[in-house]
Tab-separated table of C-alpha atoms in Angstrom:
chain	number	residue	atom	x	y	z
A	858	MET	CA	0.087	0.056	0.311
A	859	THR	CA	1.198	3.424	-1.346
A	860	GLU	CA	1.068	6.575	1.081
A	861	ASP	CA	-1.776	8.038	-1.683
A	862	ASP	CA	-3.091	4.685	-0.980
A	863	ILE	CA	-3.069	5.399	3.303
A	864	TYR	CA	-4.021	9.133	2.524
A	865	ARG	CA	-7.450	8.193	0.082
A	866	ALA	CA	-8.412	6.033	2.901
A	867	SER	CA	-8.118	7.899	5.829
A	868	THR	CA	-10.565	10.982	6.770
A	869	GLN	CA	-8.980	14.295	6.055
A	870	TYR	CA	-9.582	12.707	2.027
A	871	ARG	CA	-12.893	11.754	2.753
A	872	LEU	CA	-14.557	14.250	5.063
A	873	TRP	CA	-11.755	17.157	4.981
A	874	SER	CA	-10.711	17.317	0.793
A	875	PHE	CA	-12.302	19.879	-1.015
A	876	THR	CA	-12.800	21.454	-4.796
A	877	PRO	CA	-11.802	25.283	-4.601
A	878	GLU	CA	-15.504	26.054	-5.479
A	879	THR	CA	-16.939	23.205	-2.393
A	880	LEU	CA	-14.382	24.933	-0.043
A	881	ALA	CA	-15.875	28.684	-0.748
A	882	SER	CA	-19.882	27.321	-0.948
A	883	LEU	CA	-19.539	25.829	2.699
A	884	ARG	CA	-17.694	29.391	3.624
A	885	ALA	CA	-20.271	31.163	2.248
A	886	THR	CA	-22.853	29.004	3.846
A	887	THR	CA	-20.958	29.454	7.446
A	888	ASN	CA	-20.944	32.784	7.276
A	889	ALA	CA	-24.690	33.131	5.720
A	890	THR	CA	-25.563	31.064	9.165
A	891	ALA	CA	-23.731	33.126	11.299
A	892	ALA	CA	-24.474	36.649	10.269
A	893	ASP	CA	-28.509	35.227	10.565
A	894	GLY	CA	-27.578	33.942	14.127
A	895	VAL	CA	-26.316	37.333	15.309
A	896	LYS	CA	-28.637	39.197	14.013
A	897	ALA	CA	-31.498	37.354	15.794
A	898	ALA	CA	-29.763	37.604	18.583
A	899	PHE	CA	-29.453	41.330	18.263
A	900	ARG	CA	-32.925	41.417	18.180
A	901	ILE	CA	-33.755	38.635	21.176
A	902	LEU	CA	-31.606	41.023	22.959
A	903	LYS	CA	-33.183	44.259	22.161
A	904	GLN	CA	-36.975	42.928	22.667
A	905	SER	CA	-36.002	41.255	26.203
A	906	SER	CA	-34.220	45.097	27.115
A	907	GLU	CA	-37.874	46.731	25.597
A	908	LYS	CA	-40.099	44.366	28.077
A	909	GLU	CA	-38.099	44.348	31.476
A	910	HIS	CA	-36.789	48.617	31.263
A	911	GLY	CA	-38.029	49.845	28.907
A	912	ASP	CA	-34.578	51.838	27.733
A	913	HIS	CA	-35.397	52.569	24.290
A	914	ASP	CA	-31.477	54.070	23.838
A	915	TYR	CA	-30.428	50.392	25.105
A	916	CYS	CA	-32.071	49.161	22.872
A	917	ASN	CA	-31.400	51.593	19.367
A	918	ARG	CA	-27.764	50.917	20.465
A	919	THR	CA	-27.288	46.863	20.089
A	920	GLY	CA	-30.042	47.777	16.891
A	921	THR	CA	-31.301	45.042	14.649
A	922	GLU	CA	-28.776	46.235	12.232
A	923	VAL	CA	-25.266	44.674	12.358
A	924	ASP	CA	-22.683	45.066	10.518
A	925	CYS	CA	-21.209	41.613	10.600
A	926	LEU	CA	-17.868	40.276	8.826
A	927	THR	CA	-17.617	39.819	5.282
A	928	ILE	CA	-16.210	35.824	4.053
A	929	GLU	CA	-13.021	37.343	3.412
A	930	GLU	CA	-12.714	39.611	7.320
A	931	GLU	CA	-13.200	36.380	8.441
A	932	GLN	CA	-10.663	34.732	6.996
A	933	LYS	CA	-8.554	37.501	7.258
A	934	ILE	CA	-8.854	36.831	11.340
A	935	VAL	CA	-8.931	32.838	11.476
A	936	SER	CA	-5.366	33.583	9.173
A	937	TYR	CA	-3.779	35.425	12.400
A	938	TYR	CA	-4.865	33.784	14.829
A	939	CYS	CA	-3.806	29.952	12.818
A	940	LEU	CA	-0.007	32.190	13.025
A	941	GLN	CA	-0.406	32.882	16.856
A	942	THR	CA	-1.480	29.673	17.232
A	943	LEU	CA	2.246	28.777	15.256
A	944	LYS	CA	4.033	31.197	17.701
A	945	LEU	CA	2.236	29.736	21.172
A	946	VAL	CA	3.030	26.169	20.510
A	947	ASP	CA	7.388	27.530	19.752
A	948	PHE	CA	6.786	29.753	23.382
A	949	CYS	CA	5.261	26.218	24.625
A	950	GLU	CA	8.101	24.316	23.478
A	951	TYR	CA	6.199	21.490	21.877
A	952	PRO	CA	6.695	19.872	18.929
A	953	THR	CA	6.389	20.638	15.007
A	954	ASN	CA	3.421	17.700	14.892
A	955	VAL	CA	1.601	19.483	17.387
A	956	LYS	CA	1.919	23.624	15.991
A	957	ALA	CA	0.575	22.161	12.631
A	958	THR	CA	-2.124	19.919	13.777
A	959	ALA	CA	-3.397	22.578	16.395
A	960	VAL	CA	-2.998	25.074	13.301
A	961	GLN	CA	-4.994	22.174	11.309
A	962	TYR	CA	-7.868	22.372	13.970
A	963	LEU	CA	-8.421	25.718	13.745
A	964	LYS	CA	-8.720	26.305	10.420
A	965	ARG	CA	-11.489	22.672	10.869
A	966	PHE	CA	-12.709	23.872	12.921
A	967	TYR	CA	-13.794	27.468	10.886
A	968	LEU	CA	-15.194	25.923	8.038
A	969	THR	CA	-18.385	25.207	9.941
A	970	ASN	CA	-17.900	27.509	12.502
A	971	SER	CA	-17.826	32.021	12.255
A	972	PRO	CA	-15.737	33.552	14.740
A	973	MET	CA	-18.047	36.166	14.830
A	974	THR	CA	-20.169	33.069	16.646
A	975	TYR	CA	-16.776	31.607	18.122
A	976	HIS	CA	-13.951	33.981	18.737
A	977	PRO	CA	-10.662	31.943	17.569
A	978	LYS	CA	-9.186	33.525	20.703
A	979	GLU	CA	-11.299	31.647	23.110
A	980	ILE	CA	-10.394	28.165	20.777
A	981	MET	CA	-7.166	28.441	19.672
A	982	PRO	CA	-5.641	26.962	23.409
A	983	THR	CA	-8.285	24.249	23.341
A	984	ALA	CA	-6.800	23.339	19.502
A	985	VAL	CA	-3.113	23.290	21.052
A	986	TYR	CA	-4.736	21.496	24.468
A	987	LEU	CA	-6.537	18.440	22.344
A	988	ALA	CA	-3.004	18.368	19.017
A	989	MET	CA	-0.722	17.435	22.345
A	990	LYS	CA	-3.297	14.396	23.100
A	991	SER	CA	-4.211	13.414	19.373
A	992	GLU	CA	-0.289	13.854	18.814
A	993	ASP	CA	1.136	11.808	22.032
A	994	ASN	CA	2.605	14.919	23.704
A	995	PHE	CA	0.256	15.036	26.483
A	996	HIS	CA	0.647	17.361	29.341
A	997	TYR	CA	-1.706	18.403	31.715
A	998	VAL	CA	-4.249	21.327	31.215
A	999	LYS	CA	-3.133	22.265	34.581
A	1000	SER	CA	0.462	22.789	33.495
A	1001	PHE	CA	-0.895	23.854	30.531
A	1002	ALA	CA	-2.381	26.694	31.569
A	1003	GLU	CA	0.424	27.489	33.803
A	1004	LYS	CA	2.536	28.654	30.717
A	1005	LEU	CA	-0.960	31.161	29.233
A	1006	ASP	CA	-1.404	34.426	30.544
A	1007	ASN	CA	-4.560	35.074	32.020
A	1008	ILE	CA	-6.023	31.529	31.006
A	1009	THR	CA	-7.775	29.175	33.232
A	1010	THR	CA	-8.235	25.776	33.123
A	1011	GLU	CA	-11.892	26.094	32.756
A	1012	ASP	CA	-11.430	28.217	29.586
A	1013	ILE	CA	-9.183	25.695	27.833
A	1014	LEU	CA	-11.460	22.761	28.661
A	1015	ALA	CA	-15.307	24.512	27.659
A	1016	PRO	CA	-14.749	24.832	24.445
A	1017	GLU	CA	-12.994	20.962	23.921
A	1018	PHE	CA	-16.193	19.672	23.106
A	1019	LEU	CA	-17.701	22.368	21.105
A	1020	LEU	CA	-14.363	22.274	18.979
A	1021	THR	CA	-15.332	18.232	18.688
A	1022	GLN	CA	-18.361	18.554	17.612
A	1023	GLY	CA	-16.477	21.070	15.119
A	1024	LEU	CA	-13.626	18.513	13.731
A	1025	ARG	CA	-16.541	16.117	13.514
A	1026	PHE	CA	-14.902	14.056	15.935
A	1027	THR	CA	-12.198	13.143	13.427
A	1028	PHE	CA	-8.791	13.613	15.036
A	1029	ASP	CA	-6.135	12.455	12.410
A	1030	VAL	CA	-4.059	15.061	10.154
A	1031	ARG	CA	-2.140	13.815	7.767
A	1032	HIS	CA	1.326	15.795	6.913
A	1033	PRO	CA	3.551	16.051	4.505
A	1034	TYR	CA	6.857	15.982	6.840
A	1035	HIS	CA	7.427	11.593	6.282
A	1036	GLY	CA	6.943	12.636	2.901
A	1037	LEU	CA	9.576	14.849	2.453
A	1038	GLU	CA	11.980	13.036	4.949
A	1039	GLY	CA	11.534	9.872	2.617
A	1040	ALA	CA	12.403	12.028	-0.586
A	1041	PHE	CA	15.302	13.372	1.202
A	1042	MET	CA	16.596	9.863	2.063
A	1043	GLU	CA	16.069	8.911	-1.489
A	1044	LEU	CA	18.340	11.982	-2.991
A	1045	LEU	CA	21.015	11.020	-0.647
A	1046	ALA	CA	20.846	7.663	-1.649
A	1047	PHE	CA	21.241	8.388	-5.459
A	1048	THR	CA	24.186	10.956	-4.470
A	1049	ASN	CA	26.184	7.662	-2.842
A	1050	GLY	CA	25.122	5.235	-5.799
A	1051	LYS	CA	22.617	3.429	-4.039
A	1052	GLY	CA	19.835	4.733	-5.079
A	1053	GLU	CA	16.953	2.581	-6.925
A	1054	ALA	CA	14.297	4.049	-9.669
A	1055	GLY	CA	10.956	2.926	-9.787
A	1056	PRO	CA	9.729	0.036	-11.847
A	1057	ALA	CA	9.149	1.369	-15.000
A	1058	ILE	CA	12.528	3.208	-15.345
A	1059	LYS	CA	14.949	0.840	-17.069
A	1060	LYS	CA	18.398	2.577	-14.941
A	1061	SER	CA	21.337	1.335	-12.382
A	1062	SER	CA	22.194	3.175	-9.613
A	1063	LYS	CA	25.359	4.278	-11.510
A	1064	ASP	CA	23.563	5.923	-13.556
A	1065	LEU	CA	20.872	7.707	-11.741
A	1066	ARG	CA	23.836	9.092	-10.067
A	1067	ASP	CA	25.580	10.683	-13.023
A	1068	ASP	CA	22.472	12.118	-13.959
A	1069	MET	CA	21.873	13.585	-10.326
A	1070	LEU	CA	24.974	15.243	-10.922
A	1071	ASP	CA	24.093	16.308	-14.764
A	1072	VAL	CA	20.995	17.987	-13.395
A	1073	SER	CA	20.972	22.186	-13.562
A	1074	PRO	CA	21.927	23.777	-11.230
A	1075	PRO	CA	19.158	25.920	-8.615
A	1076	PRO	CA	17.755	28.936	-8.829
A	1077	GLY	CA	20.871	32.146	-8.003
A	1078	VAL	CA	23.165	29.276	-8.449
A	1079	SER	CA	24.993	29.536	-11.595
A	1080	ALA	CA	27.025	26.010	-12.141
A	1081	LYS	CA	26.147	21.708	-11.440
A	1082	ALA	CA	27.466	20.289	-8.642
A	1083	LYS	CA	31.455	19.325	-9.047
A	1084	ASP	CA	31.564	15.977	-7.196
A	1085	ILE	CA	29.481	14.308	-4.938
A	1086	LYS	CA	29.570	16.632	-2.071
A	1087	GLU	CA	28.662	19.274	-3.465
A	1088	LEU	CA	25.640	17.770	-4.146
A	1089	ILE	CA	24.880	15.936	-0.826
A	1090	ALA	CA	25.309	19.764	0.428
A	1091	ARG	CA	22.961	20.900	-2.566
A	1092	CYS	CA	20.278	18.102	-1.348
A	1093	GLN	CA	20.668	19.162	2.501
A	1094	ALA	CA	19.813	22.712	1.858
A	1095	ALA	CA	16.766	22.108	-0.425
A	1096	HIS	CA	16.402	19.937	2.011
A	1097	GLY	CA	15.952	22.479	4.562
A	1098	ARG	CA	14.125	25.223	2.886
A	1099	ALA	CA	11.362	22.844	1.835
A	1100	LYS	CA	11.094	21.835	5.517
A	1101	GLU	CA	10.847	25.282	6.486
A	1102	LEU	CA	7.674	25.752	3.670
A	1103	LEU	CA	6.181	22.795	5.607
A	1104	LYS	CA	6.059	24.740	8.608
A	1105	THR	CA	4.501	27.761	7.758
A	1106	SER	CA	3.367	28.507	4.557
A	1107	ALA	CA	1.722	24.811	3.842
A	1108	LEU	CA	-0.365	25.293	7.207
A	1109	LEU	CA	-1.097	29.393	6.989
A	1110	THR	CA	-2.697	28.623	3.734
A	1111	ASP	CA	-5.832	25.614	2.555
A	1112	ALA	CA	-3.143	23.831	0.747
A	1113	TYR	CA	-4.011	20.995	3.737
A	1114	PHE	CA	-7.945	21.157	1.987
A	1115	LEU	CA	-7.091	21.525	-1.597
A	1116	TYR	CA	-3.904	19.008	-2.241
A	1117	SER	CA	-2.808	15.601	-0.744
A	1118	PRO	CA	0.161	15.372	1.619
A	1119	SER	CA	2.490	14.512	-1.294
A	1120	GLN	CA	1.910	16.829	-3.369
A	1121	ILE	CA	2.329	19.853	-0.931
A	1122	TRP	CA	5.943	18.254	-0.300
A	1123	LEU	CA	6.862	18.206	-3.726
A	1124	SER	CA	5.527	21.504	-4.211
A	1125	THR	CA	7.941	23.182	-1.405
A	1126	LEU	CA	10.566	21.498	-3.445
A	1127	PHE	CA	9.986	22.555	-6.673
A	1128	MET	CA	9.424	25.862	-4.991
A	1129	VAL	CA	13.237	25.503	-3.436
A	1130	ASP	CA	15.306	23.923	-6.368
A	1131	GLU	CA	12.716	22.709	-9.640
A	1132	PRO	CA	15.579	20.804	-11.267
A	1133	LEU	CA	16.596	18.562	-8.243
A	1134	ALA	CA	12.556	18.269	-8.238
A	1135	ARG	CA	11.957	17.005	-11.344
A	1136	PHE	CA	14.387	14.819	-11.349
A	1137	TYR	CA	13.571	13.034	-8.456
A	1138	LEU	CA	10.199	13.095	-10.010
A	1139	ASP	CA	12.089	11.345	-13.277
A	1140	THR	CA	13.685	8.487	-10.957
A	1141	LYS	CA	9.425	7.807	-10.152
A	1142	LEU	CA	7.379	8.350	-12.952
A	1143	PRO	CA	8.727	7.497	-16.821
A	1144	THR	CA	8.395	10.560	-18.808
A	1145	THR	CA	6.004	8.822	-21.243
A	1146	TRP	CA	2.786	8.657	-18.674
A	1147	ASP	CA	0.310	11.029	-19.843
A	1148	MET	CA	-0.707	12.040	-16.390
A	1149	LYS	CA	2.412	13.834	-15.943
A	1150	PRO	CA	1.804	17.327	-17.312
A	1151	LYS	CA	-1.518	17.356	-15.210
A	1152	LEU	CA	0.956	16.562	-12.071
A	1153	LEU	CA	3.306	19.286	-13.094
A	1154	THR	CA	0.067	21.955	-13.498
A	1155	VAL	CA	-0.952	20.576	-9.471
A	1156	LEU	CA	2.374	21.053	-8.537
A	1157	ARG	CA	2.704	24.535	-9.510
A	1158	GLU	CA	-0.304	25.978	-8.618
A	1159	CYS	CA	-0.271	24.415	-5.040
A	1160	ALA	CA	3.134	25.986	-4.690
A	1161	GLU	CA	1.891	29.098	-6.490
A	1162	MET	CA	-0.685	28.993	-3.071
A	1163	LEU	CA	1.944	28.874	-0.906
A	1164	ARG	CA	4.300	31.520	-2.053
A	1165	LEU	CA	1.032	33.150	-1.500
A	1166	SER	CA	1.081	32.905	2.244
A	1167	PRO	CA	0.226	35.157	4.637
A	1168	THR	CA	3.792	36.148	6.395
A	1169	ALA	CA	4.989	35.590	9.314
A	1170	GLN	CA	5.482	39.269	10.438
A	1171	PRO	CA	2.400	41.629	8.884
A	1172	ASP	CA	3.200	44.880	8.118
A	1173	ARG	CA	1.604	48.042	9.784
A	1174	GLU	CA	-0.681	48.152	6.633
A	1175	GLU	CA	-1.849	43.971	7.757
A	1176	LYS	CA	-2.221	45.218	11.495
A	1177	LYS	CA	-4.115	48.134	10.403
A	1178	GLU	CA	-6.276	46.307	9.087
A	1179	LEU	CA	-6.831	43.168	11.104
A	1180	LYS	CA	-6.935	45.699	14.309
A	1181	ARG	CA	-10.357	47.401	12.023
A	1182	ILE	CA	-11.326	43.856	11.577
A	1183	ASP	CA	-10.979	42.802	15.000
A	1184	LYS	CA	-13.295	46.118	16.091
A	1185	LYS	CA	-15.631	45.008	13.757
A	1186	LEU	CA	-15.580	41.643	15.033
A	1187	GLY	CA	-16.496	43.230	18.921
A	1188	GLN	CA	-19.260	45.295	17.600
A	1189	CYS	CA	-21.303	42.015	16.497
A	1190	ARG	CA	-20.535	38.890	18.002
A	1191	ASN	CA	-23.309	37.052	19.071
A	1192	PRO	CA	-24.260	38.155	22.535
A	1193	GLN	CA	-25.412	34.951	23.399
A	1194	LYS	CA	-21.922	33.065	22.720
A	1195	LEU	CA	-19.969	34.965	24.709
A	1196	ASP	CA	-19.069	33.219	27.141
A	1197	LEU	CA	-17.763	29.833	27.290
A	1198	VAL	CA	-17.229	28.904	29.966
A	1199	GLU	CA	-21.015	29.448	31.273
A	1200	LEU	CA	-22.277	28.211	28.561
A	1201	ASN	CA	-20.390	25.219	29.362
A	1202	LYS	CA	-21.961	24.601	32.691
A	1203	ALA	CA	-25.132	25.490	31.279
A	1204	GLN	CA	-24.842	22.583	28.796
A	1205	LYS	CA	-23.788	20.369	31.644
A	1206	ARG	CA	-26.931	21.132	33.643
A	1207	ASP	CA	-29.587	21.059	30.548
A	1208	PRO	CA	-27.722	18.510	28.100
A	1209	ASP	CA	-30.867	19.170	25.705
A	1210	MET	CA	-30.376	23.054	25.375
A	1211	ASP	CA	-30.469	24.207	22.425
A	1212	GLY	CA	-27.114	25.999	20.603
A	1213	GLY	CA	-28.929	29.106	21.281
A	1214	ASP	CA	-28.582	31.008	18.059
A	1215	GLY	CA	-31.442	33.090	18.241
A	1216	LEU	CA	-32.432	31.558	14.774
A	1217	ASP	CA	-36.410	31.205	13.550
A	1218	GLU	CA	-36.864	28.307	13.595
A	1219	ASN	CA	-37.664	28.114	8.830
A	1220	ILE	CA	-33.769	29.807	8.509
A	1221	ALA	CA	-32.157	27.730	10.800
A	1222	LYS	CA	-33.790	24.714	8.423
A	1223	LYS	CA	-32.517	25.928	5.590
A	1224	ARG	CA	-29.614	26.693	6.728
A	1225	LYS	CA	-28.227	23.430	8.393
A	1226	LEU	CA	-29.702	22.137	5.047
A	1227	GLU	CA	-27.080	24.429	2.865
A	1228	ARG	CA	-24.724	22.824	4.758
A	1229	GLU	CA	-25.464	19.364	4.159
A	1230	GLN	CA	-25.668	20.146	0.545
A	1231	SER	CA	-22.087	21.532	0.825
A	1232	MET	CA	-20.618	18.705	3.275
A	1233	LYS	CA	-22.351	15.952	0.490
A	1234	GLU	CA	-21.137	17.630	-2.976
A	1235	SER	CA	-17.535	17.220	-1.114
A	1236	GLU	CA	-18.532	13.752	0.233
A	1237	ASP	CA	-19.997	12.989	-3.038
A	1238	LEU	CA	-16.435	14.006	-4.787
A	1239	PHE	CA	-14.177	12.204	-3.091
A	1240	GLY	CA	-16.554	9.020	-3.001
A	1241	PRO	CA	-18.392	7.360	-0.377
A	1242	ALA	CA	-17.221	6.792	3.379
A	1243	LEU	CA	-15.279	3.145	3.491
A	1244	THR	CA	-18.197	1.497	5.242
A	1245	ASP	CA	-20.867	2.518	2.464
A	1246	ILE	CA	-19.376	0.460	0.207
A	1247	LYS	CA	-20.657	-2.238	-0.693
A	1248	GLY	CA	-18.769	-5.569	-2.029
């Protein structure tokens, strides 16, 4: 069974892989649902204030016309907190797999939940805590909370079930790191004259090493590698730079939703040393394979997405825009979802209580059907669940 076979049997492929169109449709539905919920919650708040206090001034301040976040604004604020997640995990000195999984949990959660309903700042520590458990790097919640300012164990645990619901109770995240490490080991084997090509490639280990020495230099380098030592150094440099891209750009974009792990790591190798990446592909796939041009197109598209990744350090204009969005978010958050700790306690007291979105029943049903249709389209695209396949 190949790496791709294993991936295609995973929940990541079945539930969290999309086309650009289905991904955009799902986000649009989530944004519309949240906006309806926010407006309905403010109407309820207004009616309650009028009934209990007759405070029309207060009612006018809350208003029924709420300026909700757009889809693009939601994406910007989620991306910012994904970046903050990277910094949080680095601060806590947790390993790379925890960092990568926590970011993906956050991104997955906000496919079907809006920052207007649940602020990313409140979900972020819980995503890290859940990632620690999923990646066998468990720390007691108390010791984790002690590393953070103004965060209690209740703040971390309260949204945990909410987060697992948003993840559809699927915690496995397939990362591209292992694939890159395997390719690096193979490239080193080629330099030592011990590598083996794919079954369709009729070349000896010596021929492959000679071909590798003849590979064009990477961008910014004027000459080919003169000997094995320089060739090894080239492979090490490409590996290091590609690995850094996987730790940043691949996590901060939609790459995990749109591409397989093998496509992602191959794209990073193309970005840092395209001639070397092409050589590696030629050792696996014959030049006559009719799907090779399509594969190269996919890799270029993925590489372009990674190039456009949000920067690790937002510039002045980006910070100004983020402050504007955060201020706007403060004015359009669902008032019924502000205190997740109290919500969690209330749900424990009454497990049958509704979500409290304040939506009209007909609107809620309509939005639910739209959400289910969006998810169904993504499942139809990639085939039925494995348990649904008969025969």
